[in-house]
Short mmCIF file of C-alpha atoms and ligand atoms in Angstrom, two decimals:
data_model
loop_
_atom_site.label_atom_id
_atom_site.label_comp_id
_atom_site.label_asym_id
_atom_site.label_seq_id
_atom_site.Cartn_x
_atom_site.Cartn_y
_atom_site.Cartn_z
CA UNK A 53 0.00 0.00 0.00
CA UNK A 54 1.30 3.48 -0.89
CA UNK A 55 2.07 5.59 2.16
CA UNK A 56 0.07 8.83 2.35
CA UNK A 57 2.35 11.78 1.56
CA UNK A 58 2.72 14.05 4.57
CA UNK A 59 2.25 17.70 3.68
CA UNK A 60 5.16 20.07 4.53
CA UNK A 61 2.66 22.84 5.09
CA UNK A 62 -0.95 23.88 4.70
CA UNK A 63 -2.46 27.01 3.20
CA UNK A 64 -6.03 27.97 4.04
CA UNK A 65 -8.12 30.32 1.90
CA UNK A 66 -11.46 31.82 2.92
CA UNK A 67 -12.34 31.36 -0.75
CA UNK A 68 -10.45 29.96 -3.72
CA UNK A 69 -10.99 29.25 -7.39
CA UNK A 70 -10.80 25.48 -7.80
CA UNK A 71 -11.41 23.54 -11.02
CA UNK A 72 -15.06 23.13 -9.99
CA UNK A 73 -15.54 26.88 -9.49
CA UNK A 74 -15.38 29.09 -6.39
CA UNK A 75 -15.14 27.20 -3.13
CA UNK A 76 -15.23 28.42 0.47
CA UNK A 77 -12.84 27.50 3.30
CA UNK A 78 -10.29 25.68 1.21
CA UNK A 79 -7.39 23.90 2.93
CA UNK A 80 -4.47 22.94 0.69
CA UNK A 81 -1.67 20.60 1.77
CA UNK A 82 1.67 20.89 -0.04
CA UNK A 83 4.65 18.51 -0.11
CA UNK A 84 7.75 18.90 -2.30
CA UNK A 85 6.11 21.77 -4.15
CA UNK A 86 3.06 19.78 -5.17
CA UNK A 87 -0.55 19.92 -3.92
CA UNK A 88 -1.15 16.70 -1.98
CA UNK A 89 -4.54 17.45 -0.41
CA UNK A 90 -7.30 19.93 -1.17
CA UNK A 91 -10.36 19.98 1.06
CA UNK A 92 -13.24 22.42 0.75
CA UNK A 93 -15.56 23.59 3.52
CA UNK A 94 -13.15 23.10 6.42
CA UNK A 95 -11.72 25.49 8.98
CA UNK A 96 -8.01 26.18 9.28
CA UNK A 97 -5.99 24.12 11.72
CA UNK A 98 -3.28 25.29 14.07
CA UNK A 99 -0.12 26.14 12.10
CA UNK A 100 -1.94 26.75 8.80
CA UNK A 101 -1.00 29.86 6.85
CA UNK A 102 -4.29 31.72 6.31
CA UNK A 103 -5.24 33.95 3.38
CA UNK A 104 -8.48 35.37 2.07
CA UNK A 105 -8.65 34.85 -1.71
CA UNK A 106 -6.77 32.13 -3.64
CA UNK A 107 -6.32 31.77 -7.39
CA UNK A 108 -4.19 29.43 -9.48
CA UNK A 109 -1.11 31.05 -11.02
CA UNK A 110 -1.51 32.07 -14.66
CA UNK A 111 0.70 30.73 -17.50
CA UNK A 112 2.39 33.33 -19.73
CA UNK A 113 2.56 31.39 -22.97
CA UNK A 114 4.76 33.72 -25.05
CA UNK A 115 7.76 35.84 -24.05
CA UNK A 116 10.91 37.21 -25.67
CA UNK A 117 12.58 38.11 -22.39
CA UNK A 118 15.41 40.22 -23.88
CA UNK A 119 12.89 42.68 -25.36
CA UNK A 120 12.12 43.88 -21.80
CA UNK A 121 15.37 45.84 -22.04
CA UNK A 122 14.06 48.00 -24.91
CA UNK A 123 10.59 48.61 -23.47
CA UNK A 124 9.65 52.21 -24.27
CA UNK A 125 12.62 52.79 -26.60
CA UNK A 126 10.66 52.35 -29.85
CA UNK A 127 7.95 54.91 -29.16
CA UNK A 128 9.61 57.83 -30.97
CA UNK A 129 8.45 58.55 -34.50
CA UNK A 130 10.84 57.63 -37.31
CA UNK A 131 11.39 59.31 -40.69
CA UNK A 132 8.52 57.57 -42.49
CA UNK A 133 5.41 55.70 -41.45
CA UNK A 134 6.27 53.53 -38.48
CA UNK A 135 5.09 49.92 -38.41
CA UNK A 136 5.82 46.48 -37.03
CA UNK A 137 8.67 46.30 -39.56
CA UNK A 138 10.35 49.56 -38.46
CA UNK A 139 9.99 48.40 -34.82
CA UNK A 140 11.72 45.17 -35.83
CA UNK A 141 14.72 47.11 -37.17
CA UNK A 142 15.08 48.86 -33.80
CA UNK A 143 14.73 45.51 -32.04
CA UNK A 144 17.46 43.97 -34.24
CA UNK A 145 19.84 46.82 -33.33
CA UNK A 146 19.19 46.19 -29.64
CA UNK A 147 19.79 42.44 -30.08
CA UNK A 148 23.25 43.09 -31.52
CA UNK A 149 24.67 44.07 -28.14
CA UNK A 150 23.34 41.53 -25.63
CA UNK A 151 25.77 39.02 -24.08
CA UNK A 152 24.85 35.98 -21.95
CA UNK A 153 25.10 37.82 -18.64
CA UNK A 154 23.07 40.72 -20.01
CA UNK A 155 20.39 38.32 -21.21
CA UNK A 156 20.27 36.67 -17.78
CA UNK A 157 19.90 40.01 -15.99
CA UNK A 158 17.19 41.32 -18.36
CA UNK A 159 15.29 38.02 -18.25
CA UNK A 160 15.44 38.01 -14.44
CA UNK A 161 13.80 41.43 -14.33
CA UNK A 162 11.11 40.29 -16.78
CA UNK A 163 10.47 37.05 -14.87
CA UNK A 164 10.31 38.88 -11.54
CA UNK A 165 7.70 41.26 -12.98
CA UNK A 166 5.76 38.32 -14.40
CA UNK A 167 5.60 36.70 -10.96
CA UNK A 168 4.56 40.01 -9.35
CA UNK A 169 1.69 40.30 -11.82
CA UNK A 170 0.47 36.70 -11.27
CA UNK A 171 2.22 34.73 -14.00
CA UNK A 172 3.82 31.60 -12.51
CA UNK A 173 5.12 29.84 -15.67
CA UNK A 174 6.63 31.42 -18.78
CA UNK A 175 6.89 30.05 -22.30
CA UNK A 176 10.19 31.55 -23.44
CA UNK A 177 10.24 31.64 -27.25
CA UNK A 178 13.99 31.87 -27.42
CA UNK A 179 15.83 32.75 -30.63
CA UNK A 180 18.84 34.83 -29.51
CA UNK A 181 21.27 31.90 -29.71
CA UNK A 182 24.67 33.02 -31.04
CA UNK A 183 27.38 35.51 -30.20
CA UNK A 184 27.26 39.07 -31.57
CA UNK A 185 29.21 38.00 -34.68
CA UNK A 186 26.71 35.22 -35.32
CA UNK A 187 29.17 32.47 -34.26
CA UNK A 188 27.97 29.51 -32.22
CA UNK A 189 29.14 29.83 -28.58
CA UNK A 190 31.54 27.15 -27.29
CA UNK A 191 28.47 25.78 -25.52
CA UNK A 192 25.72 26.04 -28.20
CA UNK A 193 23.13 26.39 -25.39
CA UNK A 194 24.97 29.29 -23.69
CA UNK A 195 22.06 31.69 -24.17
CA UNK A 196 19.51 29.03 -23.15
CA UNK A 197 21.55 28.66 -19.97
CA UNK A 198 21.14 32.38 -19.34
CA UNK A 199 17.35 32.01 -19.62
CA UNK A 200 17.40 28.97 -17.33
CA UNK A 201 19.54 30.86 -14.79
CA UNK A 202 17.04 33.74 -14.78
CA UNK A 203 14.19 31.30 -14.14
CA UNK A 204 16.18 29.70 -11.29
CA UNK A 205 17.00 33.11 -9.79
CA UNK A 206 13.39 34.32 -9.74
CA UNK A 207 11.59 31.01 -9.22
CA UNK A 208 9.30 31.20 -12.24
CA UNK A 209 8.46 27.89 -13.95
CA UNK A 210 9.95 27.62 -17.43
CA UNK A 211 8.69 26.07 -20.63
CA UNK A 212 11.74 26.72 -22.77
CA UNK A 213 11.04 26.92 -26.49
CA UNK A 214 14.29 27.00 -28.49
CA UNK A 215 13.51 28.56 -31.86
CA UNK A 216 14.48 27.22 -35.25
CA UNK A 217 15.17 30.16 -37.57
CA UNK A 218 16.83 29.86 -40.98
CA UNK A 219 15.40 32.34 -43.52
CA UNK A 220 14.21 35.91 -44.02
CA UNK A 221 11.01 35.17 -45.95
CA UNK A 222 8.77 32.60 -47.59
CA UNK A 223 10.36 30.05 -49.87
CA UNK A 224 13.74 30.00 -48.11
CA UNK A 225 14.89 33.61 -48.73
CA UNK A 226 18.47 34.22 -47.52
CA UNK A 227 18.62 35.60 -43.96
CA UNK A 228 19.43 39.26 -43.29
CA UNK A 229 22.55 40.40 -41.38
CA UNK A 230 20.35 41.50 -38.46
CA UNK A 231 19.20 37.89 -38.07
CA UNK A 232 22.70 36.35 -37.78
CA UNK A 233 22.40 35.52 -34.07
CA UNK A 234 19.22 33.45 -34.63
CA UNK A 235 20.26 30.98 -37.36
CA UNK A 236 20.67 27.19 -37.45
CA UNK A 237 20.59 24.29 -39.82
CA UNK A 238 18.70 21.25 -38.56
CA UNK A 239 21.83 19.51 -37.20
CA UNK A 240 22.94 22.59 -35.31
CA UNK A 241 19.45 22.99 -33.93
CA UNK A 242 19.42 19.39 -32.67
CA UNK A 243 22.69 20.14 -30.81
CA UNK A 244 21.12 23.23 -29.25
CA UNK A 245 18.11 21.19 -28.12
CA UNK A 246 20.34 18.57 -26.51
CA UNK A 247 22.22 21.27 -24.61
CA UNK A 248 19.06 23.11 -23.59
CA UNK A 249 17.45 19.89 -22.33
CA UNK A 250 20.50 19.02 -20.25
CA UNK A 251 20.67 22.53 -18.78
CA UNK A 252 16.95 22.61 -17.98
CA UNK A 253 17.38 19.60 -15.67
CA UNK A 254 18.62 21.98 -12.97
CA UNK A 255 15.10 23.42 -12.67
CA UNK A 256 12.48 21.44 -10.73
CA UNK A 257 9.79 21.36 -13.41
CA UNK A 258 11.07 22.78 -16.68
CA UNK A 259 9.73 21.60 -20.03
CA UNK A 260 11.60 21.99 -23.31
CA UNK A 261 9.54 22.27 -26.50
CA UNK A 262 10.35 23.39 -30.03
CA UNK A 263 9.47 26.56 -31.92
CA UNK A 264 9.70 27.07 -35.67
CA UNK A 265 9.87 30.90 -35.62
CA UNK A 266 7.31 31.56 -38.37
CA UNK A 267 6.48 30.42 -41.89
CA UNK A 268 8.78 33.25 -42.98
CA UNK A 269 11.78 31.75 -41.20
CA UNK A 270 11.49 28.03 -42.05
CA UNK A 271 10.93 26.16 -45.29
CA UNK A 272 8.19 23.55 -45.65
CA UNK A 273 10.86 20.83 -45.64
CA UNK A 274 12.47 22.16 -42.45
CA UNK A 275 9.09 22.50 -40.76
CA UNK A 276 8.42 18.84 -41.53
CA UNK A 277 11.38 17.79 -39.33
CA UNK A 278 10.58 19.87 -36.24
CA UNK A 279 7.50 18.25 -34.61
CA UNK A 280 9.34 14.95 -34.15
CA UNK A 281 12.02 16.82 -32.17
CA UNK A 282 9.35 18.03 -29.73
CA UNK A 283 8.19 14.54 -28.71
CA UNK A 284 5.04 15.13 -26.70
CA UNK A 285 6.14 18.61 -25.67
CA UNK A 286 4.76 21.89 -27.02
CA UNK A 287 5.34 23.27 -30.53
CA UNK A 288 4.94 27.03 -30.90
CA UNK A 289 4.98 29.20 -34.04
CA UNK A 290 4.28 32.87 -34.82
CA UNK A 291 1.60 33.12 -37.48
CA UNK A 292 -0.49 35.66 -39.43
CA UNK A 293 0.42 38.57 -37.18
CA UNK A 294 0.82 41.12 -39.95
CA UNK A 295 -1.10 41.64 -43.21
CA UNK A 296 2.19 41.62 -45.16
CA UNK A 297 2.82 38.09 -43.92
CA UNK A 298 -0.60 37.01 -45.22
CA UNK A 299 0.07 38.63 -48.61
CA UNK A 300 3.55 37.10 -48.92
CA UNK A 301 2.20 33.66 -47.99
CA UNK A 302 -0.56 33.94 -50.61
CA UNK A 303 2.02 34.95 -53.22
CA UNK A 304 4.25 32.00 -52.25
CA UNK A 305 1.66 29.22 -51.84
CA UNK A 306 -1.76 30.48 -52.92
CA UNK A 307 -2.91 29.95 -49.33
CA UNK A 308 -3.14 32.14 -46.25
CA UNK A 309 -0.71 31.29 -43.39
CA UNK A 310 -3.15 29.65 -40.96
CA UNK A 311 -4.79 27.65 -43.74
CA UNK A 312 -1.39 26.57 -45.07
CA UNK A 313 -0.21 25.47 -41.63
CA UNK A 314 -3.40 23.54 -40.85
CA UNK A 315 -3.21 21.80 -44.24
CA UNK A 316 0.52 20.92 -44.12
CA UNK A 317 1.85 20.67 -40.57
CA UNK A 318 -0.35 18.22 -38.66
CA UNK A 319 -1.46 20.87 -36.17
CA UNK A 320 -2.96 19.31 -33.04
CA UNK A 321 -3.28 19.98 -29.31
CA UNK A 322 0.52 20.12 -28.90
CA UNK A 323 0.60 23.29 -30.99
CA UNK A 324 0.33 26.95 -30.02
CA UNK A 325 -0.27 29.40 -32.86
CA UNK A 326 0.97 32.74 -31.59
CA UNK A 327 -1.13 35.76 -32.67
CA UNK A 328 -3.14 34.14 -35.53
CA UNK A 329 -4.48 37.67 -35.92
CA UNK A 330 -5.48 37.65 -39.56
CA UNK A 331 -7.86 34.78 -40.30
CA UNK A 332 -10.94 34.30 -42.45
CA UNK A 333 -14.05 32.88 -40.73
CA UNK A 334 -13.17 29.46 -42.20
CA UNK A 335 -9.64 29.61 -40.82
CA UNK A 336 -11.00 30.70 -37.44
CA UNK A 337 -13.30 27.68 -37.24
CA UNK A 338 -10.62 25.31 -38.52
CA UNK A 339 -8.07 26.53 -35.96
CA UNK A 340 -10.64 26.06 -33.18
CA UNK A 341 -11.36 22.52 -34.40
CA UNK A 342 -7.66 21.60 -34.49
CA UNK A 343 -7.41 21.64 -30.67
CA UNK A 344 -4.36 23.93 -30.85
CA UNK A 345 -4.13 26.99 -28.61
CA UNK A 346 -4.25 30.53 -29.99
CA UNK A 347 -1.49 32.46 -28.20
CA UNK A 348 -2.86 35.97 -27.77
CA UNK A 349 -0.66 38.86 -26.66
CA UNK A 350 -3.05 41.83 -26.50
CA UNK A 351 -0.65 44.44 -25.10
CA UNK A 352 2.07 43.69 -27.67
CA UNK A 353 -0.43 43.31 -30.51
CA UNK A 354 -1.73 46.80 -29.68
CA UNK A 355 1.78 48.22 -29.27
CA UNK A 356 2.96 46.83 -32.62
CA UNK A 357 -0.23 47.67 -34.52
CA UNK A 358 -0.92 44.07 -35.48
CA UNK A 359 -4.72 44.08 -35.73
CA UNK A 360 -7.45 42.36 -33.76
CA UNK A 361 -7.88 38.62 -33.23
CA UNK A 362 -11.44 37.39 -34.04
CA UNK A 363 -11.99 36.27 -30.45
CA UNK A 364 -15.82 36.08 -30.33
CA UNK A 365 -16.02 33.82 -33.41
CA UNK A 366 -13.07 31.72 -32.22
CA UNK A 367 -14.57 31.16 -28.77
CA UNK A 368 -18.00 30.44 -30.23
CA UNK A 369 -16.35 27.69 -32.30
CA UNK A 370 -14.87 26.18 -29.11
CA UNK A 371 -11.37 27.57 -29.66
CA UNK A 372 -8.75 27.44 -26.91
CA UNK A 373 -6.68 30.51 -26.05
CA UNK A 374 -4.00 31.67 -23.65
CA UNK A 375 -2.19 34.95 -23.04
CA UNK A 376 1.42 35.99 -23.53
CA UNK A 377 3.46 39.08 -22.75
CA UNK A 378 5.50 38.71 -25.98
CA UNK A 379 7.60 41.91 -26.35
CA UNK A 380 7.37 42.57 -22.59
CA UNK A 381 6.83 46.28 -23.28
CA UNK A 382 4.59 46.11 -20.19
CA UNK A 383 4.29 42.98 -18.06
CA UNK A 384 0.89 42.66 -16.44
CA UNK A 385 -1.32 39.56 -16.42
CA UNK A 386 -4.54 41.36 -15.51
CA UNK A 387 -3.96 43.98 -18.18
CA UNK A 388 -3.46 41.34 -20.89
CA UNK A 389 -6.86 39.86 -20.02
CA UNK A 390 -8.50 43.27 -19.76
CA UNK A 391 -7.24 44.28 -23.23
CA UNK A 392 -8.31 40.98 -24.72
CA UNK A 393 -11.86 42.05 -23.87
CA UNK A 394 -11.44 45.79 -24.44
CA UNK A 395 -10.15 45.38 -28.00
CA UNK A 396 -13.37 43.59 -28.87
CA UNK A 397 -15.50 46.22 -27.12
CA UNK A 398 -13.84 49.06 -29.04
CA UNK A 399 -14.21 47.22 -32.33
CA UNK A 400 -17.80 45.99 -31.95
CA UNK A 401 -19.10 48.85 -29.78
CA UNK A 402 -20.47 46.30 -27.35
CA UNK A 403 -19.86 45.09 -23.81
CA UNK A 404 -19.08 41.72 -22.21
CA UNK A 405 -17.99 40.43 -25.60
CA UNK A 406 -16.24 37.23 -24.47
CA UNK A 407 -18.78 35.96 -21.93
CA UNK A 408 -20.85 33.39 -23.82
CA UNK A 409 -24.19 33.52 -22.01
CA UNK A 410 -26.38 35.77 -19.91
CA UNK A 411 -25.24 35.94 -16.31
CA UNK A 412 -21.67 34.79 -17.02
CA UNK A 413 -18.79 36.76 -15.55
CA UNK A 414 -16.46 38.13 -18.22
CA UNK A 415 -13.59 38.14 -15.73
CA UNK A 416 -14.04 34.49 -14.89
CA UNK A 417 -14.40 33.43 -18.54
CA UNK A 418 -11.17 35.28 -19.36
CA UNK A 419 -9.25 33.95 -16.36
CA UNK A 420 -10.36 30.31 -16.64
CA UNK A 421 -9.99 30.27 -20.42
CA UNK A 422 -6.44 31.65 -20.33
CA UNK A 423 -5.54 29.31 -17.48
CA UNK A 424 -6.64 26.17 -19.33
CA UNK A 425 -5.28 27.20 -22.72
CA UNK A 426 -2.04 28.58 -21.30
CA UNK A 427 -1.35 25.38 -19.38
CA UNK A 428 -2.05 23.26 -22.45
CA UNK A 429 0.29 25.41 -24.54
CA UNK A 430 3.07 25.13 -21.95
CA UNK A 431 2.70 21.37 -21.51
CA UNK A 432 1.42 21.33 -17.93
CA UNK A 433 -1.80 20.71 -16.00
CA UNK A 434 -3.91 23.73 -15.02
CA UNK A 435 -5.42 24.77 -11.74
CA UNK A 436 -5.52 23.96 -8.04
CA UNK A 437 -5.80 20.16 -7.91
CA UNK A 438 -4.05 17.33 -6.14
CA UNK A 439 -0.95 16.35 -8.06
CA UNK A 440 -0.41 19.78 -9.63
CA UNK A 441 2.40 22.18 -8.71
CA UNK A 442 1.39 24.53 -5.88
CA UNK A 443 1.60 27.66 -8.06
CA UNK A 444 -0.85 30.18 -6.63
CA UNK A 445 -1.82 33.80 -6.20
CA UNK A 446 -3.63 35.51 -3.36
CA UNK A 447 -5.51 38.77 -3.71
CA UNK A 448 -5.54 41.47 -1.04
CA UNK A 449 -9.02 41.50 0.53
CA UNK A 450 -8.37 45.05 1.80
CA UNK A 451 -7.97 46.47 -1.71
CA UNK A 452 -10.87 48.94 -2.04
CA UNK A 453 -11.87 47.58 -5.45
CA UNK A 454 -12.55 44.18 -3.87
CA UNK A 455 -14.70 45.46 -1.01
CA UNK A 456 -17.83 43.37 -0.54
CA UNK A 457 -17.03 41.08 -3.52
CA UNK A 458 -16.95 37.31 -3.52
CA UNK A 459 -16.67 34.55 -6.12
CA UNK A 460 -16.73 35.60 -9.78
CA UNK A 461 -17.25 39.25 -8.82
CA UNK A 462 -13.74 39.14 -7.36
CA UNK A 463 -12.31 38.26 -10.76
CA UNK A 464 -14.37 40.94 -12.52
CA UNK A 465 -13.21 43.56 -10.03
CA UNK A 466 -9.59 42.33 -10.03
CA UNK A 467 -9.32 42.36 -13.84
CA UNK A 468 -11.39 45.45 -14.67
CA UNK A 469 -11.00 47.68 -11.62
CA UNK A 470 -8.06 46.84 -9.37
CA UNK A 471 -5.43 45.34 -11.67
CA UNK A 472 -2.09 44.13 -10.41
CA UNK A 473 -2.26 46.33 -7.30
CA UNK A 474 -4.62 43.75 -5.79
CA UNK A 475 -2.03 40.95 -5.91
CA UNK A 476 -0.74 40.14 -2.44
CA UNK A 477 1.23 36.86 -2.57
CA UNK A 478 2.44 34.57 -5.30
CA UNK A 479 3.64 31.05 -4.55
CA UNK A 480 5.76 28.83 -6.75
CA UNK A 481 5.78 25.19 -5.72
CA UNK A 482 4.38 26.25 -2.37
CA UNK A 483 7.05 28.87 -1.64
CA UNK A 484 5.98 32.51 -1.52
CA UNK A 485 8.20 34.37 -3.98
CA UNK A 486 6.03 37.52 -3.93
CA UNK A 487 4.84 39.14 -0.67
CA UNK A 488 2.81 42.34 -0.49
CA UNK A 489 3.01 42.44 -4.30
CA UNK A 490 6.83 42.49 -4.33
CA UNK A 491 9.23 39.76 -5.31
CA UNK A 492 11.48 38.65 -2.45
CA UNK A 493 14.63 39.43 -4.49
CA UNK A 494 13.29 42.64 -6.03
CA UNK A 495 16.08 45.04 -4.99
CA UNK A 496 18.89 42.71 -6.09
CA UNK A 497 17.24 41.86 -9.41
CA UNK A 498 16.72 45.54 -10.24
CA UNK A 499 20.28 46.52 -9.25
CA UNK A 500 21.67 43.74 -11.43
CA UNK A 501 19.41 44.76 -14.31
CA UNK A 502 20.57 48.39 -14.14
CA UNK A 503 24.22 47.35 -14.16
CA UNK A 504 23.65 45.13 -17.21
CA UNK A 505 21.37 47.46 -19.12
CA UNK A 506 23.15 50.78 -18.93
CA UNK A 507 25.97 49.81 -21.37
CA UNK A 508 23.38 48.40 -23.79
CA UNK A 509 21.44 51.61 -24.17
CA UNK A 510 24.32 54.10 -23.74
C1 NGQ B 234 9.99 38.28 -32.64
N1 NGQ B 234 7.92 39.48 -32.43
O1 NGQ B 234 10.42 37.23 -33.05
O2 NGQ B 234 10.43 38.85 -31.63
C2 NGQ B 234 8.82 38.90 -33.36
C3 NGQ B 234 9.32 39.94 -34.32
C4 NGQ B 234 9.45 38.71 -36.50
C5 NGQ B 234 6.63 39.56 -32.76
N2 NGQ B 234 6.24 38.99 -33.86
C6 NGQ B 234 10.20 39.38 -35.38
N3 NGQ B 234 5.77 40.18 -31.99
O3 NGQ B 234 8.29 38.31 -36.33
O4 NGQ B 234 10.04 38.61 -37.56
ZN1 ZN B 235 6.69 36.69 -30.40
#
């Protein structure tokens, strides 16, 4: 007979969001970072740590951590019409200067801010692989190690997504000089994956997936080799973010990007299609039916002028979604969810656009949808259940925006009224890494970031 696992500690919440909905008086036992017991409707026992409002930690399914270092530096008008593509030129110039220690320090700041805003796992879509000359480092996974070190330093869970990148445009166009630090052939990429997998073993619960950067950056033949390298782990790709990409894909193949991918790549529930902004109604339904997750990054999509994802039609078709902080121009879980809804309100001149039926809480639909889809996209189980990592958030019951609220109304008021200021604690594997809304290593992480960043922007 298996011995019952003794909990190292117990948390007690006056109310908590469990997979079955809001529950009262929830007592959670934790051993070795994992939830071992969860009992509803019981009082706290002596020695329990007591809190008012418990939520599961949110997955952040799409990040380019290094871009946190240039947040706010691309908001000055250039000589012509600015666009995603002029932003990308500025981003490439920033990339040129980052070394492994700089990447670690910038990523640590980004990951600390993610934890403070309620994200407990990050999908790092990592393509800054080589040295500034474009040469492979002595350890091909040197830059992956910097990402892994930043995750270890801050405590965030990592789904590492090494990116395969080989071309500048559809049909295998030769890469540009600004892309030299991203490039591999398939053999070199397999070596990177081996190194990244070995390095990720130092984290308690890291997952390593695979990410073809976009249909612009890989050929059809290369794309065919990548899913097998992922095993059962996640496969992420940027797709149909910009109209120019749709036009170039039509010119190359006669099909739009999402349609082409669904027809040629065996897209299933392992896949996360990041952005998928520009889709026809048929593509929207077909993506929903594939079981893949749409990786939505509302703050970045607004910042870069991408366009608006057809969320109401996608959700009506049963589509799965999660949220990502992508360019990290502003890291805030509640604000991502708020803008996912607000974009639709502005466009359709309506309200409560993503709640499917009368009486449903928009906040709860957003939070639970992004939790389930984000976990799927990052290769983990979602929510507060026995056997899952004890990754949790508590909200501050004294925040004025939460006064008198309970259940779903807490999520509505957190997401639409209070925002991140209502986050009190964040636990990773049962350890509180954020207290009173601040990461336990905040001062050191910021000091290290300043030291690393100043030479990069001088
Ligand atoms: C990236 N970011 O890889 O960082 C991209 C820009 C590209 C977004 N798409 C580069 N938001 O797509 O070519
Ligand atoms: Zn991206």
